[in-house]
Amino acid sequence: MKIYTKTGDLGETGLFGGRRVPKHHLRIEAYGTVDETNAMLGLAASRCSDSELLNAILRVQSELFSVGSDLATPLDVQSAHIVRVDDTFVQRLEREIDAWEETLPALKNFILPGGNESAATLHVARTICRRAERAVTALAEQEAINPVTQRYLNRLADWLFVLARTANHRAGNEETGWSG
């Protein structure tokens, strides 16, 4: 299979199910920003030396492909090849957040994003994830989408925050509090 099809050369792309939309369509912006989140997680994974955290990142990268394909598939399109995101995705993130938070010092104020390279990259992934969440929210105002995708991205941003804190904590890095 060739990577290029030439069908998008005039500024349109196809959704699962065959419908063509402009490349600036909100749906494309939404799943494109999910893809950006995934790419940044790939960079974070390349900088992660903790095997537990690395495996969690790799799993979430796979889940983000499911989120992207869910968003690329209008709800009225039925396909055996599309995995619709469900609440088990969200619940898994919540369990991990809860477990990691038990090992972290309590937050007393805002912290500055940063620390080691892995944690800093996870903070960047978190901000991209929040942008994806905003794009999905805008899409949901225009078209019917799977509402779990919004919950998943909201929880994922929280997960990325806690994961960045965990990466720093396990590496022995002190968090820098906001002095404002």
PDB file of C-alpha atoms in Angstrom:
ATOM      1  CA  MET A   1       0.000   0.000   0.000  1.00  0.00           C
ATOM      2  CA  LYS A   2       1.351   3.430  -0.944  1.00  0.00           C
ATOM      3  CA  ILE A   3       1.475   6.154   1.691  1.00  0.00           C
ATOM      4  CA  TYR A   4       0.153   8.739  -0.761  1.00  0.00           C
ATOM      5  CA  THR A   5      -3.169   8.561  -2.575  1.00  0.00           C
ATOM      6  CA  LYS A   6      -3.291  12.005  -4.252  1.00  0.00           C
ATOM      7  CA  THR A   7      -6.984  12.223  -3.306  1.00  0.00           C
ATOM      8  CA  GLY A   8      -6.257  15.024  -0.836  1.00  0.00           C
ATOM      9  CA  ASP A   9      -4.230  17.225  -3.144  1.00  0.00           C
ATOM     10  CA  LEU A  10      -7.085  19.714  -3.526  1.00  0.00           C
ATOM     11  CA  GLY A  11      -7.655  20.199   0.201  1.00  0.00           C
ATOM     12  CA  GLU A  12     -10.160  17.468   0.980  1.00  0.00           C
ATOM     13  CA  THR A  13      -9.831  14.221   2.881  1.00  0.00           C
ATOM     14  CA  GLY A  14     -12.050  11.218   3.403  1.00  0.00           C
ATOM     15  CA  LEU A  15     -13.661  10.090   6.629  1.00  0.00           C
ATOM     16  CA  PHE A  16     -14.296   6.451   7.439  1.00  0.00           C
ATOM     17  CA  GLY A  17     -17.511   5.704   5.614  1.00  0.00           C
ATOM     18  CA  GLY A  18     -16.511   7.612   2.478  1.00  0.00           C
ATOM     19  CA  ARG A  19     -17.698  11.170   3.160  1.00  0.00           C
ATOM     20  CA  ARG A  20     -15.273  13.865   1.918  1.00  0.00           C
ATOM     21  CA  VAL A  21     -14.621  16.973   4.002  1.00  0.00           C
ATOM     22  CA  PRO A  22     -12.190  19.896   3.787  1.00  0.00           C
ATOM     23  CA  LYS A  23      -8.902  19.346   5.600  1.00  0.00           C
ATOM     24  CA  HIS A  24      -9.719  22.288   7.878  1.00  0.00           C
ATOM     25  CA  HIS A  25     -12.972  20.634   9.043  1.00  0.00           C
ATOM     26  CA  LEU A  26     -13.404  20.487  12.823  1.00  0.00           C
ATOM     27  CA  ARG A  27     -13.423  16.692  12.719  1.00  0.00           C
ATOM     28  CA  ILE A  28     -10.013  16.683  11.017  1.00  0.00           C
ATOM     29  CA  GLU A  29      -8.703  19.259  13.496  1.00  0.00           C
ATOM     30  CA  ALA A  30      -9.942  17.093  16.369  1.00  0.00           C
ATOM     31  CA  TYR A  31      -8.373  13.810  15.339  1.00  0.00           C
ATOM     32  CA  GLY A  32      -5.303  15.596  13.983  1.00  0.00           C
ATOM     33  CA  THR A  33      -4.665  17.104  17.400  1.00  0.00           C
ATOM     34  CA  VAL A  34      -5.168  13.685  18.979  1.00  0.00           C
ATOM     35  CA  ASP A  35      -2.454  12.498  16.573  1.00  0.00           C
ATOM     36  CA  GLU A  36      -0.186  15.350  17.732  1.00  0.00           C
ATOM     37  CA  THR A  37      -0.715  14.205  21.317  1.00  0.00           C
ATOM     38  CA  ASN A  38       0.232  10.690  20.278  1.00  0.00           C
ATOM     39  CA  ALA A  39       3.388  11.870  18.509  1.00  0.00           C
ATOM     40  CA  MET A  40       4.469  13.825  21.585  1.00  0.00           C
ATOM     41  CA  LEU A  41       3.880  10.707  23.670  1.00  0.00           C
ATOM     42  CA  GLY A  42       6.219   8.897  21.285  1.00  0.00           C
ATOM     43  CA  LEU A  43       8.874  11.461  22.121  1.00  0.00           C
ATOM     44  CA  ALA A  44       8.105  11.090  25.839  1.00  0.00           C
ATOM     45  CA  ALA A  45       8.424   7.311  25.522  1.00  0.00           C
ATOM     46  CA  SER A  46      11.838   7.689  23.901  1.00  0.00           C
ATOM     47  CA  ARG A  47      12.953   9.639  26.968  1.00  0.00           C
ATOM     48  CA  CYS A  48      11.385   7.359  29.585  1.00  0.00           C
ATOM     49  CA  SER A  49      13.629   4.904  31.428  1.00  0.00           C
ATOM     50  CA  ASP A  50      10.968   3.630  33.867  1.00  0.00           C
ATOM     51  CA  SER A  51       9.521   0.410  32.401  1.00  0.00           C
ATOM     52  CA  GLU A  52       6.142   0.714  34.164  1.00  0.00           C
ATOM     53  CA  LEU A  53       5.620   4.267  32.940  1.00  0.00           C
ATOM     54  CA  LEU A  54       6.905   3.382  29.471  1.00  0.00           C
ATOM     55  CA  ASN A  55       4.410   0.520  29.165  1.00  0.00           C
ATOM     56  CA  ALA A  56       1.603   2.844  30.265  1.00  0.00           C
ATOM     57  CA  ILE A  57       2.631   5.429  27.655  1.00  0.00           C
ATOM     58  CA  LEU A  58       2.748   2.787  24.909  1.00  0.00           C
ATOM     59  CA  ARG A  59      -0.718   1.517  25.865  1.00  0.00           C
ATOM     60  CA  VAL A  60      -2.132   5.045  25.764  1.00  0.00           C
ATOM     61  CA  GLN A  61      -0.558   5.584  22.344  1.00  0.00           C
ATOM     62  CA  SER A  62      -2.552   2.590  21.090  1.00  0.00           C
ATOM     63  CA  GLU A  63      -5.682   3.927  22.778  1.00  0.00           C
ATOM     64  CA  LEU A  64      -5.185   7.267  21.041  1.00  0.00           C
ATOM     65  CA  PHE A  65      -5.344   5.481  17.680  1.00  0.00           C
ATOM     66  CA  SER A  66      -8.752   4.190  18.777  1.00  0.00           C
ATOM     67  CA  VAL A  67      -9.790   7.715  19.809  1.00  0.00           C
ATOM     68  CA  GLY A  68      -8.623   9.080  16.457  1.00  0.00           C
ATOM     69  CA  SER A  69     -10.428   6.433  14.433  1.00  0.00           C
ATOM     70  CA  ASP A  70     -13.560   6.956  16.545  1.00  0.00           C
ATOM     71  CA  LEU A  71     -13.439  10.685  15.782  1.00  0.00           C
ATOM     72  CA  ALA A  72     -12.750  10.002  12.079  1.00  0.00           C
ATOM     73  CA  THR A  73     -15.860   7.848  11.860  1.00  0.00           C
ATOM     74  CA  PRO A  74     -19.243   9.594  11.962  1.00  0.00           C
ATOM     75  CA  LEU A  75     -21.610   7.924  14.424  1.00  0.00           C
ATOM     76  CA  ASP A  76     -23.958   6.824  11.645  1.00  0.00           C
ATOM     77  CA  VAL A  77     -21.193   4.735  10.040  1.00  0.00           C
ATOM     78  CA  GLN A  78     -21.030   1.138  11.204  1.00  0.00           C
ATOM     79  CA  SER A  79     -17.790  -0.747  10.735  1.00  0.00           C
ATOM     80  CA  ALA A  80     -16.381  -3.874  12.299  1.00  0.00           C
ATOM     81  CA  HIS A  81     -12.931  -2.293  11.945  1.00  0.00           C
ATOM     82  CA  ILE A  82     -13.648   0.688  14.216  1.00  0.00           C
ATOM     83  CA  VAL A  83     -13.176   0.428  17.957  1.00  0.00           C
ATOM     84  CA  ARG A  84     -15.496   2.888  19.668  1.00  0.00           C
ATOM     85  CA  VAL A  85     -13.993   4.314  22.834  1.00  0.00           C
ATOM     86  CA  ASP A  86     -15.951   3.264  25.905  1.00  0.00           C
ATOM     87  CA  ASP A  87     -15.847   3.957  29.627  1.00  0.00           C
ATOM     88  CA  THR A  88     -13.353   1.146  30.264  1.00  0.00           C
ATOM     89  CA  PHE A  89     -10.730   3.408  28.632  1.00  0.00           C
ATOM     90  CA  VAL A  90     -11.578   6.225  31.073  1.00  0.00           C
ATOM     91  CA  GLN A  91     -11.755   3.943  34.101  1.00  0.00           C
ATOM     92  CA  ARG A  92      -8.301   2.502  33.393  1.00  0.00           C
ATOM     93  CA  LEU A  93      -6.834   6.021  33.371  1.00  0.00           C
ATOM     94  CA  GLU A  94      -8.614   6.833  36.628  1.00  0.00           C
ATOM     95  CA  ARG A  95      -7.251   3.724  38.354  1.00  0.00           C
ATOM     96  CA  GLU A  96      -3.716   4.628  37.311  1.00  0.00           C
ATOM     97  CA  ILE A  97      -4.127   8.258  38.385  1.00  0.00           C
ATOM     98  CA  ASP A  98      -5.347   7.128  41.802  1.00  0.00           C
ATOM     99  CA  ALA A  99      -2.519   4.615  42.244  1.00  0.00           C
ATOM    100  CA  TRP A 100       0.215   7.050  41.213  1.00  0.00           C
ATOM    101  CA  GLU A 101      -1.195   9.904  43.299  1.00  0.00           C
ATOM    102  CA  GLU A 102      -0.882   7.751  46.425  1.00  0.00           C
ATOM    103  CA  THR A 103       2.893   7.738  45.916  1.00  0.00           C
ATOM    104  CA  LEU A 104       3.244  11.497  45.362  1.00  0.00           C
ATOM    105  CA  PRO A 105       3.519  14.363  47.818  1.00  0.00           C
ATOM    106  CA  ALA A 106       0.269  16.303  48.114  1.00  0.00           C
ATOM    107  CA  LEU A 107       0.011  19.391  45.934  1.00  0.00           C
ATOM    108  CA  LYS A 108      -0.057  22.596  47.939  1.00  0.00           C
ATOM    109  CA  ASN A 109       0.020  24.997  44.979  1.00  0.00           C
ATOM    110  CA  PHE A 110       0.569  25.018  41.235  1.00  0.00           C
ATOM    111  CA  ILE A 111       3.814  23.510  39.983  1.00  0.00           C
ATOM    112  CA  LEU A 112       5.859  24.640  37.027  1.00  0.00           C
ATOM    113  CA  PRO A 113       5.965  22.175  34.130  1.00  0.00           C
ATOM    114  CA  GLY A 114       9.425  20.706  33.805  1.00  0.00           C
ATOM    115  CA  GLY A 115      11.829  18.455  35.629  1.00  0.00           C
ATOM    116  CA  ASN A 116      13.648  15.742  33.745  1.00  0.00           C
ATOM    117  CA  GLU A 117      13.284  15.361  29.971  1.00  0.00           C
ATOM    118  CA  SER A 118      10.658  12.644  30.265  1.00  0.00           C
ATOM    119  CA  ALA A 119       8.475  14.661  32.643  1.00  0.00           C
ATOM    120  CA  ALA A 120       8.879  17.894  30.687  1.00  0.00           C
ATOM    121  CA  THR A 121       7.855  16.106  27.489  1.00  0.00           C
ATOM    122  CA  LEU A 122       4.824  14.629  29.262  1.00  0.00           C
ATOM    123  CA  HIS A 123       3.820  18.153  30.309  1.00  0.00           C
ATOM    124  CA  VAL A 124       3.984  19.242  26.654  1.00  0.00           C
ATOM    125  CA  ALA A 125       1.874  16.198  25.711  1.00  0.00           C
ATOM    126  CA  ARG A 126      -0.642  17.276  28.376  1.00  0.00           C
ATOM    127  CA  THR A 127      -1.025  20.724  26.833  1.00  0.00           C
ATOM    128  CA  ILE A 128      -1.483  19.244  23.360  1.00  0.00           C
ATOM    129  CA  CYS A 129      -4.065  16.860  24.818  1.00  0.00           C
ATOM    130  CA  ARG A 130      -5.954  19.839  26.266  1.00  0.00           C
ATOM    131  CA  ARG A 131      -5.929  21.413  22.792  1.00  0.00           C
ATOM    132  CA  ALA A 132      -7.320  18.154  21.387  1.00  0.00           C
ATOM    133  CA  GLU A 133     -10.009  18.239  24.056  1.00  0.00           C
ATOM    134  CA  ARG A 134     -10.969  21.786  23.031  1.00  0.00           C
ATOM    135  CA  ALA A 135     -11.144  20.732  19.371  1.00  0.00           C
ATOM    136  CA  VAL A 136     -13.332  17.743  20.235  1.00  0.00           C
ATOM    137  CA  THR A 137     -15.601  19.955  22.344  1.00  0.00           C
ATOM    138  CA  ALA A 138     -15.999  22.345  19.401  1.00  0.00           C
ATOM    139  CA  LEU A 139     -16.754  19.401  17.103  1.00  0.00           C
ATOM    140  CA  ALA A 140     -19.358  18.071  19.550  1.00  0.00           C
ATOM    141  CA  GLU A 141     -21.196  21.401  19.310  1.00  0.00           C
ATOM    142  CA  GLN A 142     -21.451  20.948  15.521  1.00  0.00           C
ATOM    143  CA  GLU A 143     -21.916  17.198  15.058  1.00  0.00           C
ATOM    144  CA  ALA A 144     -22.855  14.116  17.035  1.00  0.00           C
ATOM    145  CA  ILE A 145     -19.762  12.298  18.283  1.00  0.00           C
ATOM    146  CA  ASN A 146     -19.075   9.568  20.791  1.00  0.00           C
ATOM    147  CA  PRO A 147     -19.234  11.524  24.082  1.00  0.00           C
ATOM    148  CA  VAL A 148     -16.732   9.186  25.720  1.00  0.00           C
ATOM    149  CA  THR A 149     -13.989  10.673  23.534  1.00  0.00           C
ATOM    150  CA  GLN A 150     -14.385  13.971  25.408  1.00  0.00           C
ATOM    151  CA  ARG A 151     -14.269  12.272  28.810  1.00  0.00           C
ATOM    152  CA  TYR A 152     -11.256  10.232  27.749  1.00  0.00           C
ATOM    153  CA  LEU A 153      -9.261  13.279  26.621  1.00  0.00           C
ATOM    154  CA  ASN A 154     -10.187  15.208  29.765  1.00  0.00           C
ATOM    155  CA  ARG A 155      -9.021  12.343  31.949  1.00  0.00           C
ATOM    156  CA  LEU A 156      -5.958  11.745  29.782  1.00  0.00           C
ATOM    157  CA  ALA A 157      -4.749  15.299  30.398  1.00  0.00           C
ATOM    158  CA  ASP A 158      -5.073  14.670  34.145  1.00  0.00           C
ATOM    159  CA  TRP A 159      -3.279  11.330  33.688  1.00  0.00           C
ATOM    160  CA  LEU A 160      -0.436  13.049  31.837  1.00  0.00           C
ATOM    161  CA  PHE A 161      -0.076  15.599  34.647  1.00  0.00           C
ATOM    162  CA  VAL A 162       0.137  12.864  37.272  1.00  0.00           C
ATOM    163  CA  LEU A 163       2.434  10.791  35.052  1.00  0.00           C
ATOM    164  CA  ALA A 164       4.818  13.756  34.672  1.00  0.00           C
ATOM    165  CA  ARG A 165       4.820  14.233  38.447  1.00  0.00           C
ATOM    166  CA  THR A 166       5.438  10.505  38.913  1.00  0.00           C
ATOM    167  CA  ALA A 167       8.322  10.515  36.429  1.00  0.00           C
ATOM    168  CA  ASN A 168       9.943  13.384  38.315  1.00  0.00           C
ATOM    169  CA  HIS A 169       9.292  11.821  41.716  1.00  0.00           C
ATOM    170  CA  ARG A 170      10.759   8.451  40.731  1.00  0.00           C
ATOM    171  CA  ALA A 171      13.829  10.191  39.295  1.00  0.00           C
ATOM    172  CA  GLY A 172      14.297  12.111  42.548  1.00  0.00           C
ATOM    173  CA  ASN A 173      13.571  15.507  40.987  1.00  0.00           C
ATOM    174  CA  GLU A 174      12.050  18.211  43.171  1.00  0.00           C
ATOM    175  CA  GLU A 175       8.979  19.967  41.819  1.00  0.00           C
ATOM    176  CA  THR A 176       9.215  23.716  41.420  1.00  0.00           C
ATOM    177  CA  GLY A 177       6.197  25.467  42.878  1.00  0.00           C
ATOM    178  CA  TRP A 178       4.633  28.533  41.347  1.00  0.00           C
ATOM    179  CA  SER A 179       5.695  31.589  43.302  1.00  0.00           C
ATOM    180  CA  GLY A 180       2.846  33.843  42.171  1.00  0.00           C
TER     181      GLY A 180
END
